[in-house]
Amino acid sequence: MKLLWRAYERLAMLLGLGGLAVACLGWLPFALVLHPFLSRQRARHLGRRAIQRGFRGYVWFLEHCCACRFDLTALDSLPAAGPLVVVANHPSLLDAVLILSRLPNAVCVMKASLLDNILFGAGARMAGYIANDAPLKVVLESRQALQEGAQLVIFPEGSRTGNFPLDPCQATAALIARRAGVPLQAVLIEFSSPYLGKAWPLFRPPRLPLRCQVRLGQRLPAEGDVMALTHALENILRSARNPLPAEPR
């Protein structure tokens, strides 16, 4: 039975990675064809909705076919909260997928290289996602998106966590919140294992079932000194539990 379960873990890994590729490639031709013919506002709206629904379907697939257990209900209150800078810790490659699957009007600050990636680039550009390669540009474009009513998703560590529970946070998120005059909403992402973390090889199978819980931390008003706000946010995110406590038997 143990060998069979190990084989299933490998199969689930392949299904999970393949499912994400299929979801992204499925939207690619539509994004390429539709984007040039739509107004900026319409393209943003359609692009963000498509990503949210596609990722929500992908999360459903992981839960029902790959022995993943996600508790994302805490995020369901955020869409009605208006413009926010949604700031999360970053233990896994799945983090953005999980958050964006629940936020229909989200803009993500992402690695510039991903905007040229065949899987993510066309959809991300259509949705108005922001490359992280130029700090001033990030702040200005993020402020504009927030002023237009979007919610901004940013990982203040700048990369996946290397030293758990949290790497030092950059001040970008707090600076954006101050410039836009919107609150910072802390989001705590907690996994049962370091699967797809910074030190986890892409094709190394997970240990299943994989559990993830997302909790809302404190919502900080965009007031006071930027560095003090960054330190307060870092202290909140540092309370994330990775790995999650074992389930009671």
mmCIF file of N, CA and C in Angstrom, residues 102-183:
data_model
loop_
_atom_site.group_PDB
_atom_site.id
_atom_site.type_symbol
_atom_site.label_atom_id
_atom_site.label_comp_id
_atom_site.label_asym_id
_atom_site.label_seq_id
_atom_site.Cartn_x
_atom_site.Cartn_y
_atom_site.Cartn_z
ATOM 1 N N ARG A 102 -9.896 33.727 -5.395
ATOM 2 C CA ARG A 102 -11.018 34.271 -4.612
ATOM 3 C C ARG A 102 -11.226 35.769 -4.803
ATOM 4 N N LEU A 103 -10.379 36.425 -5.564
ATOM 5 C CA LEU A 103 -10.477 37.879 -5.732
ATOM 6 C C LEU A 103 -10.727 38.203 -7.207
ATOM 7 N N PRO A 104 -11.953 38.570 -7.570
ATOM 8 C CA PRO A 104 -12.285 38.779 -8.985
ATOM 9 C C PRO A 104 -11.756 40.069 -9.585
ATOM 10 N N ASN A 105 -11.303 41.011 -8.763
ATOM 11 C CA ASN A 105 -10.786 42.269 -9.299
ATOM 12 C C ASN A 105 -9.412 42.543 -8.707
ATOM 13 N N ALA A 106 -8.530 41.556 -8.853
ATOM 14 C CA ALA A 106 -7.198 41.643 -8.251
ATOM 15 C C ALA A 106 -6.147 41.943 -9.311
ATOM 16 N N VAL A 107 -5.157 42.735 -8.903
ATOM 17 C CA VAL A 107 -3.962 43.005 -9.699
ATOM 18 C C VAL A 107 -2.784 42.465 -8.902
ATOM 19 N N CYS A 108 -1.943 41.691 -9.556
ATOM 20 C CA CYS A 108 -0.824 41.056 -8.861
ATOM 21 C C CYS A 108 0.489 41.700 -9.277
ATOM 22 N N VAL A 109 1.337 42.005 -8.310
ATOM 23 C CA VAL A 109 2.710 42.407 -8.592
ATOM 24 C C VAL A 109 3.524 41.134 -8.744
ATOM 25 N N MET A 110 4.114 40.933 -9.927
ATOM 26 C CA MET A 110 4.751 39.654 -10.232
ATOM 27 C C MET A 110 6.126 39.853 -10.850
ATOM 28 N N LYS A 111 6.903 38.783 -10.888
ATOM 29 C CA LYS A 111 8.222 38.835 -11.510
ATOM 30 C C LYS A 111 8.093 39.266 -12.961
ATOM 31 N N ALA A 112 8.975 40.158 -13.380
ATOM 32 C CA ALA A 112 8.915 40.678 -14.746
ATOM 33 C C ALA A 112 9.053 39.556 -15.771
ATOM 34 N N SER A 113 9.844 38.540 -15.457
ATOM 35 C CA SER A 113 10.054 37.442 -16.415
ATOM 36 C C SER A 113 8.775 36.678 -16.710
ATOM 37 N N LEU A 114 7.840 36.657 -15.760
ATOM 38 C CA LEU A 114 6.588 35.925 -15.975
ATOM 39 C C LEU A 114 5.694 36.611 -17.005
ATOM 40 N N LEU A 115 5.864 37.917 -17.198
ATOM 41 C CA LEU A 115 5.065 38.609 -18.208
ATOM 42 C C LEU A 115 5.469 38.211 -19.623
ATOM 43 N N ASP A 116 6.640 37.586 -19.762
ATOM 44 C CA ASP A 116 7.076 37.082 -21.062
ATOM 45 C C ASP A 116 6.955 35.566 -21.151
ATOM 46 N N ASN A 117 6.433 34.952 -20.094
ATOM 47 C CA ASN A 117 6.276 33.500 -20.061
ATOM 48 C C ASN A 117 5.078 33.093 -20.911
ATOM 49 N N ILE A 118 5.221 32.018 -21.704
ATOM 50 C CA ILE A 118 4.142 31.610 -22.598
ATOM 51 C C ILE A 118 2.881 31.197 -21.840
ATOM 52 N N LEU A 119 3.037 30.676 -20.629
ATOM 53 C CA LEU A 119 1.869 30.239 -19.862
ATOM 54 C C LEU A 119 1.112 31.421 -19.260
ATOM 55 N N PHE A 120 1.836 32.390 -18.718
ATOM 56 C CA PHE A 120 1.199 33.430 -17.918
ATOM 57 C C PHE A 120 1.167 34.809 -18.572
ATOM 58 N N GLY A 121 2.065 35.055 -19.523
ATOM 59 C CA GLY A 121 2.287 36.415 -19.985
ATOM 60 C C GLY A 121 1.078 37.106 -20.586
ATOM 61 N N ALA A 122 0.432 36.490 -21.573
ATOM 62 C CA ALA A 122 -0.674 37.155 -22.270
ATOM 63 C C ALA A 122 -1.836 37.448 -21.326
ATOM 64 N N GLY A 123 -2.181 36.479 -20.488
ATOM 65 C CA GLY A 123 -3.279 36.687 -19.541
ATOM 66 C C GLY A 123 -2.950 37.736 -18.502
ATOM 67 N N ALA A 124 -1.693 37.729 -18.027
ATOM 68 C CA ALA A 124 -1.279 38.703 -17.015
ATOM 69 C C ALA A 124 -1.284 40.117 -17.572
ATOM 70 N N ARG A 125 -0.817 40.286 -18.797
ATOM 71 C CA ARG A 125 -0.819 41.625 -19.404
ATOM 72 C C ARG A 125 -2.246 42.123 -19.628
ATOM 73 N N MET A 126 -3.127 41.228 -20.063
ATOM 74 C CA MET A 126 -4.516 41.623 -20.279
ATOM 75 C C MET A 126 -5.167 42.060 -18.971
ATOM 76 N N ALA A 127 -4.828 41.390 -17.883
ATOM 77 C CA ALA A 127 -5.403 41.717 -16.576
ATOM 78 C C ALA A 127 -4.764 42.946 -15.933
ATOM 79 N N GLY A 128 -3.708 43.475 -16.542
ATOM 80 C CA GLY A 128 -3.053 44.662 -15.991
ATOM 81 C C GLY A 128 -2.126 44.367 -14.841
ATOM 82 N N TYR A 129 -1.568 43.142 -14.781
ATOM 83 C CA TYR A 129 -0.633 42.814 -13.716
ATOM 84 C C TYR A 129 0.645 43.647 -13.869
ATOM 85 N N ILE A 130 1.366 43.807 -12.771
ATOM 86 C CA ILE A 130 2.456 44.778 -12.706
ATOM 87 C C ILE A 130 3.786 44.063 -12.504
ATOM 88 N N ALA A 131 4.751 44.337 -13.379
ATOM 89 C CA ALA A 131 6.093 43.758 -13.260
ATOM 90 C C ALA A 131 6.846 44.431 -12.123
ATOM 91 N N ASN A 132 7.667 43.652 -11.427
ATOM 92 C CA ASN A 132 8.356 44.158 -10.235
ATOM 93 C C ASN A 132 9.776 44.646 -10.532
ATOM 94 N N ASP A 133 10.078 44.947 -11.806
ATOM 95 C CA ASP A 133 11.458 45.250 -12.167
ATOM 96 C C ASP A 133 11.862 46.706 -11.954
ATOM 97 N N ALA A 134 10.907 47.618 -11.800
ATOM 98 C CA ALA A 134 11.225 49.042 -11.626
ATOM 99 C C ALA A 134 10.412 49.584 -10.461
ATOM 100 N N PRO A 135 11.024 49.850 -9.310
ATOM 101 C CA PRO A 135 10.286 50.227 -8.097
ATOM 102 C C PRO A 135 9.336 51.405 -8.272
ATOM 103 N N LEU A 136 9.783 52.474 -8.926
ATOM 104 C CA LEU A 136 8.917 53.633 -9.102
ATOM 105 C C LEU A 136 7.700 53.275 -9.955
ATOM 106 N N LYS A 137 7.930 52.510 -11.001
ATOM 107 C CA LYS A 137 6.843 52.079 -11.876
ATOM 108 C C LYS A 137 5.846 51.206 -11.105
ATOM 109 N N VAL A 138 6.353 50.336 -10.239
ATOM 110 C CA VAL A 138 5.472 49.491 -9.421
ATOM 111 C C VAL A 138 4.560 50.356 -8.555
ATOM 112 N N VAL A 139 5.148 51.363 -7.895
ATOM 113 C CA VAL A 139 4.360 52.223 -7.004
ATOM 114 C C VAL A 139 3.311 53.006 -7.795
ATOM 115 N N LEU A 140 3.704 53.593 -8.911
ATOM 116 C CA LEU A 140 2.772 54.420 -9.682
ATOM 117 C C LEU A 140 1.653 53.590 -10.300
ATOM 118 N N GLU A 141 1.986 52.446 -10.879
ATOM 119 C CA GLU A 141 0.958 51.610 -11.514
ATOM 120 C C GLU A 141 0.051 50.970 -10.464
ATOM 121 N N SER A 142 0.612 50.622 -9.327
ATOM 122 C CA SER A 142 -0.196 50.052 -8.249
ATOM 123 C C SER A 142 -1.177 51.091 -7.708
ATOM 124 N N ARG A 143 -0.709 52.316 -7.512
ATOM 125 C CA ARG A 143 -1.591 53.375 -7.029
ATOM 126 C C ARG A 143 -2.735 53.619 -8.015
ATOM 127 N N GLN A 144 -2.422 53.614 -9.302
ATOM 128 C CA GLN A 144 -3.469 53.818 -10.302
ATOM 129 C C GLN A 144 -4.501 52.700 -10.259
ATOM 130 N N ALA A 145 -4.045 51.451 -10.161
ATOM 131 C CA ALA A 145 -4.970 50.318 -10.106
ATOM 132 C C ALA A 145 -5.874 50.410 -8.878
ATOM 133 N N LEU A 146 -5.302 50.787 -7.736
ATOM 134 C CA LEU A 146 -6.084 50.920 -6.510
ATOM 135 C C LEU A 146 -7.095 52.059 -6.617
ATOM 136 N N GLN A 147 -6.694 53.160 -7.216
ATOM 137 C CA GLN A 147 -7.608 54.288 -7.391
ATOM 138 C C GLN A 147 -8.755 53.944 -8.337
ATOM 139 N N GLU A 148 -8.538 52.978 -9.208
ATOM 140 C CA GLU A 148 -9.592 52.522 -10.117
ATOM 141 C C GLU A 148 -10.478 51.459 -9.489
ATOM 142 N N GLY A 149 -10.189 51.087 -8.228
ATOM 143 C CA GLY A 149 -11.059 50.161 -7.503
ATOM 144 C C GLY A 149 -10.560 48.750 -7.375
ATOM 145 N N ALA A 150 -9.372 48.445 -7.903
ATOM 146 C CA ALA A 150 -8.841 47.090 -7.830
ATOM 147 C C ALA A 150 -8.269 46.795 -6.448
ATOM 148 N N GLN A 151 -7.991 45.520 -6.207
ATOM 149 C CA GLN A 151 -7.269 45.084 -5.017
ATOM 150 C C GLN A 151 -5.904 44.578 -5.461
ATOM 151 N N LEU A 152 -4.852 45.042 -4.794
ATOM 152 C CA LEU A 152 -3.486 44.727 -5.181
ATOM 153 C C LEU A 152 -2.959 43.574 -4.333
ATOM 154 N N VAL A 153 -2.406 42.551 -4.985
ATOM 155 C CA VAL A 153 -1.809 41.407 -4.290
ATOM 156 C C VAL A 153 -0.298 41.500 -4.437
ATOM 157 N N ILE A 154 0.400 41.506 -3.305
ATOM 158 C CA ILE A 154 1.854 41.642 -3.333
ATOM 159 C C ILE A 154 2.464 40.786 -2.229
ATOM 160 N N PHE A 155 3.614 40.191 -2.542
ATOM 161 C CA PHE A 155 4.363 39.382 -1.572
ATOM 162 C C PHE A 155 5.588 40.198 -1.159
ATOM 163 N N PRO A 156 5.585 40.776 0.036
ATOM 164 C CA PRO A 156 6.607 41.763 0.399
ATOM 165 C C PRO A 156 7.999 41.188 0.614
ATOM 166 N N GLU A 157 8.126 39.858 0.703
ATOM 167 C CA GLU A 157 9.468 39.275 0.813
ATOM 168 C C GLU A 157 10.228 39.385 -0.513
ATOM 169 N N GLY A 158 9.495 39.578 -1.615
ATOM 170 C CA GLY A 158 10.122 39.707 -2.919
ATOM 171 C C GLY A 158 10.369 38.396 -3.628
ATOM 172 N N SER A 159 10.270 37.293 -2.912
ATOM 173 C CA SER A 159 10.471 35.960 -3.464
ATOM 174 C C SER A 159 9.872 34.973 -2.469
ATOM 175 N N ARG A 160 9.848 33.702 -2.850
ATOM 176 C CA ARG A 160 9.376 32.704 -1.889
ATOM 177 C C ARG A 160 10.282 32.676 -0.654
ATOM 178 N N THR A 161 9.679 32.351 0.481
ATOM 179 C CA THR A 161 10.395 32.357 1.753
ATOM 180 C C THR A 161 11.566 31.387 1.718
ATOM 181 N N GLY A 162 12.745 31.872 2.086
ATOM 182 C CA GLY A 162 13.912 31.014 2.168
ATOM 183 C C GLY A 162 14.213 30.586 3.590
ATOM 184 N N ASN A 163 13.937 31.480 4.551
ATOM 185 C CA ASN A 163 14.197 31.195 5.964
ATOM 186 C C ASN A 163 12.889 31.346 6.735
ATOM 187 N N PHE A 164 12.245 30.232 6.979
ATOM 188 C CA PHE A 164 10.948 30.268 7.644
ATOM 189 C C PHE A 164 11.114 30.734 9.088
ATOM 190 N N PRO A 165 10.071 31.444 9.587
ATOM 191 C CA PRO A 165 8.755 31.634 8.969
ATOM 192 C C PRO A 165 8.667 32.747 7.944
ATOM 193 N N LEU A 166 9.676 33.649 7.871
ATOM 194 C CA LEU A 166 9.533 34.801 6.993
ATOM 195 C C LEU A 166 10.901 35.422 6.734
ATOM 196 N N ASP A 167 11.121 35.800 5.473
ATOM 197 C CA ASP A 167 12.284 36.619 5.144
ATOM 198 C C ASP A 167 11.954 38.089 5.400
ATOM 199 N N PRO A 168 12.959 38.957 5.517
ATOM 200 C CA PRO A 168 12.680 40.382 5.736
ATOM 201 C C PRO A 168 11.774 40.949 4.649
ATOM 202 N N CYS A 169 10.866 41.810 5.051
ATOM 203 C CA CYS A 169 9.901 42.407 4.123
ATOM 204 C C CYS A 169 10.448 43.711 3.547
ATOM 205 N N GLN A 170 10.223 43.909 2.272
ATOM 206 C CA GLN A 170 10.555 45.171 1.628
ATOM 207 C C GLN A 170 9.473 46.202 1.948
ATOM 208 N N ALA A 171 9.803 47.470 1.778
ATOM 209 C CA ALA A 171 8.882 48.554 2.146
ATOM 210 C C ALA A 171 7.890 48.911 1.040
ATOM 211 N N THR A 172 7.959 48.215 -0.097
ATOM 212 C CA THR A 172 7.138 48.587 -1.255
ATOM 213 C C THR A 172 5.651 48.579 -0.947
ATOM 214 N N ALA A 173 5.169 47.537 -0.286
ATOM 215 C CA ALA A 173 3.734 47.430 -0.015
ATOM 216 C C ALA A 173 3.245 48.590 0.841
ATOM 217 N N ALA A 174 3.987 48.922 1.893
ATOM 218 C CA ALA A 174 3.592 50.027 2.767
ATOM 219 C C ALA A 174 3.640 51.354 2.020
ATOM 220 N N LEU A 175 4.640 51.529 1.165
ATOM 221 C CA LEU A 175 4.749 52.760 0.388
ATOM 222 C C LEU A 175 3.564 52.906 -0.568
ATOM 223 N N ILE A 176 3.190 51.818 -1.226
ATOM 224 C CA ILE A 176 2.033 51.854 -2.126
ATOM 225 C C ILE A 176 0.771 52.217 -1.352
ATOM 226 N N ALA A 177 0.573 51.583 -0.197
ATOM 227 C CA ALA A 177 -0.619 51.857 0.612
ATOM 228 C C ALA A 177 -0.671 53.323 1.023
ATOM 229 N N ARG A 178 0.462 53.883 1.436
ATOM 230 C CA ARG A 178 0.505 55.288 1.835
ATOM 231 C C ARG A 178 0.181 56.195 0.652
ATOM 232 N N ARG A 179 0.780 55.927 -0.504
ATOM 233 C CA ARG A 179 0.566 56.779 -1.674
ATOM 234 C C ARG A 179 -0.875 56.697 -2.171
ATOM 235 N N ALA A 180 -1.476 55.511 -2.072
ATOM 236 C CA ALA A 180 -2.848 55.338 -2.567
ATOM 237 C C ALA A 180 -3.891 55.655 -1.502
ATOM 238 N N GLY A 181 -3.485 55.687 -0.230
ATOM 239 C CA GLY A 181 -4.424 55.954 0.853
ATOM 240 C C GLY A 181 -5.396 54.825 1.110
ATOM 241 N N VAL A 182 -4.909 53.579 0.963
ATOM 242 C CA VAL A 182 -5.776 52.420 1.205
ATOM 243 C C VAL A 182 -5.117 51.519 2.257
ATOM 244 N N PRO A 183 -5.903 50.722 2.984
ATOM 245 C CA PRO A 183 -5.336 49.878 4.046
ATOM 246 C C PRO A 183 -4.515 48.719 3.496
#
